[in-house]
Amino acid sequence: MLRVTKLRYGFPIGLLLFFYLDGILGAAFPKQLFNYPYTMSSYLVVLWLVYSIYFEDQITIPLGIWAAVAGGLFDLYYTGIFGIFVFVFPIVVALTRACYKPFQSIF
């Protein structure tokens, strides 16, 4: 029971932490990440959502709703335009969940 409670409150805290770390990495290392000819962008929020699918059996978290909320915040804070990540993050979660189900017995 204690583990389920930790996951219930740990998931949103981790999501907000990774959301914050996305901005910190871009601000702390601008020459390394955004230097010509290569440009990198960290999507730690997507990584958190994808890895949360592995723990979905232990606690029922509405990942689609959390992904849409994280996408909306990502859009408003990082891009300034409300739109694409609201739809992309839930689609990534749905595709990862669909790919994880057939390979679940392997892992």
mmCIF file of C-alpha atoms in Angstrom:
data_model
loop_
_atom_site.group_PDB
_atom_site.id
_atom_site.type_symbol
_atom_site.label_atom_id
_atom_site.label_comp_id
_atom_site.label_asym_id
_atom_site.label_seq_id
_atom_site.Cartn_x
_atom_site.Cartn_y
_atom_site.Cartn_z
ATOM 1 C CA MET A 1 0.000 0.000 0.000
ATOM 2 C CA LEU A 2 2.839 2.364 0.781
ATOM 3 C CA ARG A 3 4.386 1.829 -2.646
ATOM 4 C CA VAL A 4 1.120 2.689 -4.427
ATOM 5 C CA THR A 5 0.813 5.923 -2.445
ATOM 6 C CA LYS A 6 4.373 6.889 -3.329
ATOM 7 C CA LEU A 7 3.679 6.327 -7.009
ATOM 8 C CA ARG A 8 0.420 8.247 -6.874
ATOM 9 C CA TYR A 9 2.140 11.364 -5.547
ATOM 10 C CA GLY A 10 5.542 10.703 -7.052
ATOM 11 C CA PHE A 11 4.347 10.669 -10.638
ATOM 12 C CA PRO A 12 3.143 14.315 -10.792
ATOM 13 C CA ILE A 13 6.130 15.497 -8.770
ATOM 14 C CA GLY A 14 8.519 13.723 -11.151
ATOM 15 C CA LEU A 15 6.647 15.091 -14.139
ATOM 16 C CA LEU A 16 6.970 18.657 -12.866
ATOM 17 C CA LEU A 17 10.617 18.069 -11.982
ATOM 18 C CA PHE A 18 11.422 16.827 -15.481
ATOM 19 C CA PHE A 19 9.422 19.722 -16.941
ATOM 20 C CA TYR A 20 11.611 22.099 -14.954
ATOM 21 C CA LEU A 21 14.821 20.254 -15.911
ATOM 22 C CA ASP A 22 13.970 20.635 -19.609
ATOM 23 C CA GLY A 23 14.251 24.391 -19.245
ATOM 24 C CA ILE A 24 17.305 24.272 -17.012
ATOM 25 C CA LEU A 25 19.292 22.146 -19.474
ATOM 26 C CA GLY A 26 18.504 24.526 -22.329
ATOM 27 C CA ALA A 27 19.512 27.556 -20.282
ATOM 28 C CA ALA A 28 22.610 26.017 -18.704
ATOM 29 C CA PHE A 29 24.165 24.591 -21.874
ATOM 30 C CA PRO A 30 23.126 26.815 -24.794
ATOM 31 C CA LYS A 31 26.448 26.586 -26.659
ATOM 32 C CA GLN A 32 26.551 22.805 -26.441
ATOM 33 C CA LEU A 33 22.904 22.228 -27.365
ATOM 34 C CA PHE A 34 22.136 24.965 -29.877
ATOM 35 C CA ASN A 35 25.392 25.323 -31.797
ATOM 36 C CA TYR A 36 25.475 25.198 -35.606
ATOM 37 C CA PRO A 37 25.329 22.686 -37.456
ATOM 38 C CA TYR A 38 23.733 20.511 -34.759
ATOM 39 C CA THR A 39 20.785 21.446 -32.595
ATOM 40 C CA MET A 40 19.580 19.271 -29.744
ATOM 41 C CA SER A 41 16.525 19.580 -27.582
ATOM 42 C CA SER A 42 15.838 17.648 -24.415
ATOM 43 C CA TYR A 43 12.393 16.148 -23.996
ATOM 44 C CA LEU A 44 12.632 14.770 -20.487
ATOM 45 C CA VAL A 45 8.863 15.104 -20.079
ATOM 46 C CA VAL A 46 8.319 12.651 -22.926
ATOM 47 C CA LEU A 47 10.898 10.327 -21.404
ATOM 48 C CA TRP A 48 9.061 10.446 -18.053
ATOM 49 C CA LEU A 49 5.715 9.700 -19.725
ATOM 50 C CA VAL A 50 7.129 6.808 -21.748
ATOM 51 C CA TYR A 51 8.831 5.188 -18.759
ATOM 52 C CA SER A 52 5.696 5.582 -16.665
ATOM 53 C CA ILE A 53 3.999 2.995 -18.887
ATOM 54 C CA TYR A 54 6.129 0.325 -17.193
ATOM 55 C CA PHE A 55 4.592 1.246 -13.812
ATOM 56 C CA GLU A 56 1.047 1.601 -15.095
ATOM 57 C CA ASP A 57 0.082 -1.857 -13.792
ATOM 58 C CA GLN A 58 0.990 -0.994 -10.210
ATOM 59 C CA ILE A 59 -1.199 2.106 -10.028
ATOM 60 C CA THR A 60 -3.942 3.435 -12.233
ATOM 61 C CA ILE A 61 -2.716 6.783 -13.454
ATOM 62 C CA PRO A 62 -4.583 8.463 -16.311
ATOM 63 C CA LEU A 63 -1.528 8.869 -18.519
ATOM 64 C CA GLY A 64 -3.483 10.336 -21.428
ATOM 65 C CA ILE A 65 -4.818 13.147 -19.271
ATOM 66 C CA TRP A 66 -1.441 13.788 -17.652
ATOM 67 C CA ALA A 67 0.206 13.790 -21.082
ATOM 68 C CA ALA A 68 -2.302 16.345 -22.411
ATOM 69 C CA VAL A 69 -1.806 18.574 -19.351
ATOM 70 C CA ALA A 70 1.988 18.313 -19.644
ATOM 71 C CA GLY A 71 1.721 19.043 -23.367
ATOM 72 C CA GLY A 72 -0.388 22.123 -22.701
ATOM 73 C CA LEU A 73 2.083 23.420 -20.143
ATOM 74 C CA PHE A 74 4.961 22.604 -22.486
ATOM 75 C CA ASP A 75 3.268 24.538 -25.277
ATOM 76 C CA LEU A 76 2.458 27.583 -23.198
ATOM 77 C CA TYR A 77 5.786 27.797 -21.406
ATOM 78 C CA TYR A 78 8.365 26.756 -24.002
ATOM 79 C CA THR A 79 6.814 27.524 -27.390
ATOM 80 C CA GLY A 80 4.354 30.294 -26.514
ATOM 81 C CA ILE A 81 1.745 28.785 -28.821
ATOM 82 C CA PHE A 82 -0.961 26.432 -27.561
ATOM 83 C CA GLY A 83 -1.250 23.524 -29.946
ATOM 84 C CA ILE A 84 0.957 20.732 -31.061
ATOM 85 C CA PHE A 85 2.344 19.155 -27.886
ATOM 86 C CA VAL A 86 -1.159 18.866 -26.411
ATOM 87 C CA PHE A 87 -1.795 16.251 -29.090
ATOM 88 C CA VAL A 88 1.711 14.830 -29.572
ATOM 89 C CA PHE A 89 2.340 13.801 -25.942
ATOM 90 C CA PRO A 90 -0.866 11.698 -25.645
ATOM 91 C CA ILE A 91 -0.188 10.144 -29.053
ATOM 92 C CA VAL A 92 3.326 9.169 -27.941
ATOM 93 C CA VAL A 93 1.879 7.624 -24.778
ATOM 94 C CA ALA A 94 -0.755 5.708 -26.764
ATOM 95 C CA LEU A 95 1.797 4.421 -29.299
ATOM 96 C CA THR A 96 4.195 3.372 -26.550
ATOM 97 C CA ARG A 97 1.393 1.589 -24.704
ATOM 98 C CA ALA A 98 0.359 -0.173 -27.934
ATOM 99 C CA CYS A 99 3.933 -1.277 -28.616
ATOM 100 C CA TYR A 100 4.548 -2.330 -25.012
ATOM 101 C CA LYS A 101 1.576 -4.731 -24.815
ATOM 102 C CA PRO A 102 2.839 -7.237 -27.441
ATOM 103 C CA PHE A 103 6.377 -7.192 -26.056
ATOM 104 C CA GLN A 104 5.362 -7.351 -22.402
ATOM 105 C CA SER A 105 6.068 -11.075 -22.127
ATOM 106 C CA ILE A 106 9.622 -10.582 -23.415
ATOM 107 C CA PHE A 107 10.557 -8.054 -20.755
#
